[in-house]
């Protein structure tokens, strides 16, 4: 299976990805916990059906020491006892922020208030930015049918 378009080889796509990657660096350097960042990326990627990003972020999370139990339960986080209240709030915000079209009201005040109980303003800014960024990555990869399975941790720097 080959992608419809080489996002890394096309000059326009590559330039855009460099800018998105720069924005992602701001988030990764923030005080939002790294484990939470990976859980958010995995959950949004699962919802969006992005195999490439799901593969990448589960491998990166494993490489960073995340347990297989937690990774295996991300899609069923509501029923899982392995996530902190803060992580659960981030996952709820991720789901609502990713499924905007499914809910006419967008993200609920309840989901926002719950996240705000666990994260300071800078962390909330990073969380919102991360949700937006991973959704952008997901959409690009799904549109071009980027194949999944070959990613190696650290492959992109």
GROMACS .gro file of C-alpha atoms in nm:
model
  157
    1UNK     CA    1   0.000   0.000   0.000
    2UNK     CA    2   0.131   0.343  -0.095
    3UNK     CA    3   0.005   0.682   0.011
    4UNK     CA    4  -0.186   0.879  -0.250
    5UNK     CA    5   0.054   1.170  -0.201
    6UNK     CA    6   0.399   1.182  -0.046
    7UNK     CA    7   0.344   1.438   0.230
    8UNK     CA    8   0.716   1.442   0.307
    9UNK     CA    9   0.834   1.465  -0.055
   10UNK     CA   10   0.592   1.725  -0.188
   11UNK     CA   11   0.736   2.075  -0.130
   12UNK     CA   12   0.403   2.235  -0.035
   13UNK     CA   13   0.301   1.955   0.203
   14UNK     CA   14   0.650   1.931   0.351
   15UNK     CA   15   0.656   2.307   0.420
   16UNK     CA   16   0.317   2.291   0.589
   17UNK     CA   17   0.423   1.989   0.798
   18UNK     CA   18   0.735   2.175   0.913
   19UNK     CA   19   0.512   2.453   1.047
   20UNK     CA   20   0.275   2.207   1.215
   21UNK     CA   21   0.575   2.028   1.365
   22UNK     CA   22   0.702   2.360   1.503
   23UNK     CA   23   0.365   2.415   1.671
   24UNK     CA   24   0.379   2.060   1.807
   25UNK     CA   25   0.718   2.134   1.962
   26UNK     CA   26   0.558   2.416   2.165
   27UNK     CA   27   0.310   2.165   2.306
   28UNK     CA   28   0.568   1.892   2.370
   29UNK     CA   29   0.784   2.144   2.558
   30UNK     CA   30   0.490   2.256   2.774
   31UNK     CA   31   0.412   2.139   3.127
   32UNK     CA   32   0.126   1.920   3.004
   33UNK     CA   33   0.243   1.573   3.116
   34UNK     CA   34   0.406   1.374   2.836
   35UNK     CA   35   0.197   1.064   2.914
   36UNK     CA   36  -0.121   1.271   2.883
   37UNK     CA   37   0.002   1.409   2.551
   38UNK     CA   38   0.047   1.059   2.410
   39UNK     CA   39  -0.292   0.940   2.540
   40UNK     CA   40  -0.460   1.238   2.374
   41UNK     CA   41  -0.283   1.173   2.044
   42UNK     CA   42  -0.374   0.805   2.053
   43UNK     CA   43  -0.741   0.865   2.137
   44UNK     CA   44  -0.796   1.128   1.868
   45UNK     CA   45  -0.617   0.907   1.615
   46UNK     CA   46  -0.839   0.611   1.707
   47UNK     CA   47  -1.154   0.820   1.666
   48UNK     CA   48  -1.036   0.954   1.331
   49UNK     CA   49  -0.930   0.612   1.204
   50UNK     CA   50  -0.572   0.727   1.147
   51UNK     CA   51  -0.366   0.409   1.150
   52UNK     CA   52  -0.041   0.595   1.087
   53UNK     CA   53  -0.078   0.819   1.394
   54UNK     CA   54  -0.219   0.539   1.611
   55UNK     CA   55   0.084   0.328   1.522
   56UNK     CA   56   0.327   0.615   1.581
   57UNK     CA   57   0.192   0.730   1.914
   58UNK     CA   58   0.139   0.387   2.067
   59UNK     CA   59   0.500   0.303   1.976
   60UNK     CA   60   0.628   0.636   2.109
   61UNK     CA   61   0.429   0.586   2.431
   62UNK     CA   62   0.565   0.233   2.473
   63UNK     CA   63   0.917   0.361   2.409
   64UNK     CA   64   0.862   0.625   2.680
   65UNK     CA   65   0.760   0.356   2.930
   66UNK     CA   66   0.381   0.350   2.898
   67UNK     CA   67   0.226   0.015   2.992
   68UNK     CA   68   0.053  -0.212   2.744
   69UNK     CA   69  -0.247  -0.231   2.979
   70UNK     CA   70  -0.306   0.144   2.961
   71UNK     CA   71  -0.244   0.156   2.586
   72UNK     CA   72  -0.483  -0.132   2.526
   73UNK     CA   73  -0.754   0.047   2.723
   74UNK     CA   74  -0.734   0.396   2.571
   75UNK     CA   75  -1.037   0.332   2.349
   76UNK     CA   76  -1.234   0.211   2.651
   77UNK     CA   77  -1.101   0.465   2.902
   78UNK     CA   78  -1.441   0.526   3.063
   79UNK     CA   79  -1.454   0.169   3.191
   80UNK     CA   80  -1.084   0.144   3.275
   81UNK     CA   81  -0.946   0.202   3.624
   82UNK     CA   82  -0.590   0.267   3.502
   83UNK     CA   83  -0.625   0.637   3.419
   84UNK     CA   84  -0.602   0.929   3.660
   85UNK     CA   85  -0.886   1.176   3.695
   86UNK     CA   86  -0.675   1.433   3.510
   87UNK     CA   87  -0.610   1.191   3.222
   88UNK     CA   88  -0.979   1.107   3.207
   89UNK     CA   89  -1.064   1.477   3.183
   90UNK     CA   90  -0.811   1.519   2.901
   91UNK     CA   91  -0.950   1.216   2.718
   92UNK     CA   92  -1.306   1.350   2.748
   93UNK     CA   93  -1.197   1.689   2.615
   94UNK     CA   94  -1.015   1.510   2.332
   95UNK     CA   95  -1.321   1.311   2.236
   96UNK     CA   96  -1.552   1.610   2.241
   97UNK     CA   97  -1.299   1.830   2.061
   98UNK     CA   98  -1.245   1.565   1.795
   99UNK     CA   99  -1.612   1.482   1.745
  100UNK     CA  100  -1.729   1.842   1.702
  101UNK     CA  101  -1.954   1.751   1.410
  102UNK     CA  102  -2.128   1.485   1.620
  103UNK     CA  103  -2.241   1.733   1.886
  104UNK     CA  104  -2.413   2.052   1.777
  105UNK     CA  105  -2.303   2.224   2.098
  106UNK     CA  106  -1.935   2.139   2.057
  107UNK     CA  107  -1.739   2.085   2.377
  108UNK     CA  108  -1.963   2.095   2.683
  109UNK     CA  109  -1.911   2.334   2.973
  110UNK     CA  110  -1.893   2.029   3.198
  111UNK     CA  111  -1.604   1.875   3.003
  112UNK     CA  112  -1.420   2.208   3.002
  113UNK     CA  113  -1.475   2.266   3.375
  114UNK     CA  114  -1.354   1.916   3.454
  115UNK     CA  115  -1.035   1.969   3.253
  116UNK     CA  116  -0.985   2.310   3.419
  117UNK     CA  117  -0.994   2.139   3.762
  118UNK     CA  118  -0.685   1.937   3.669
  119UNK     CA  119  -0.481   2.163   3.443
  120UNK     CA  120  -0.360   2.522   3.478
  121UNK     CA  121  -0.417   2.778   3.202
  122UNK     CA  122  -0.090   2.701   3.021
  123UNK     CA  123  -0.162   2.328   3.031
  124UNK     CA  124  -0.516   2.390   2.903
  125UNK     CA  125  -0.374   2.597   2.618
  126UNK     CA  126  -0.134   2.312   2.538
  127UNK     CA  127  -0.416   2.057   2.559
  128UNK     CA  128  -0.644   2.254   2.326
  129UNK     CA  129  -0.356   2.308   2.085
  130UNK     CA  130  -0.260   1.942   2.095
  131UNK     CA  131  -0.615   1.829   2.018
  132UNK     CA  132  -0.627   2.067   1.721
  133UNK     CA  133  -0.283   1.960   1.596
  134UNK     CA  134  -0.338   1.584   1.617
  135UNK     CA  135  -0.668   1.624   1.437
  136UNK     CA  136  -0.484   1.811   1.157
  137UNK     CA  137  -0.222   1.535   1.133
  138UNK     CA  138  -0.494   1.268   1.136
  139UNK     CA  139  -0.689   1.433   0.860
  140UNK     CA  140  -0.387   1.471   0.633
  141UNK     CA  141  -0.285   1.108   0.683
  142UNK     CA  142  -0.637   0.970   0.638
  143UNK     CA  143  -0.695   1.175   0.321
  144UNK     CA  144  -0.375   1.047   0.157
  145UNK     CA  145  -0.417   0.696   0.303
  146UNK     CA  146  -0.076   0.703   0.471
  147UNK     CA  147   0.011   0.338   0.544
  148UNK     CA  148   0.065   0.229   0.903
  149UNK     CA  149   0.288  -0.022   1.073
  150UNK     CA  150   0.643   0.072   0.980
  151UNK     CA  151   0.699   0.360   1.220
  152UNK     CA  152   1.003   0.339   1.448
  153UNK     CA  153   1.022   0.552   1.767
  154UNK     CA  154   1.230   0.863   1.705
  155UNK     CA  155   1.198   0.828   1.328
  156UNK     CA  156   1.106   1.193   1.283
  157UNK     CA  157   1.362   1.340   1.519
   0.00000   0.00000   0.00000
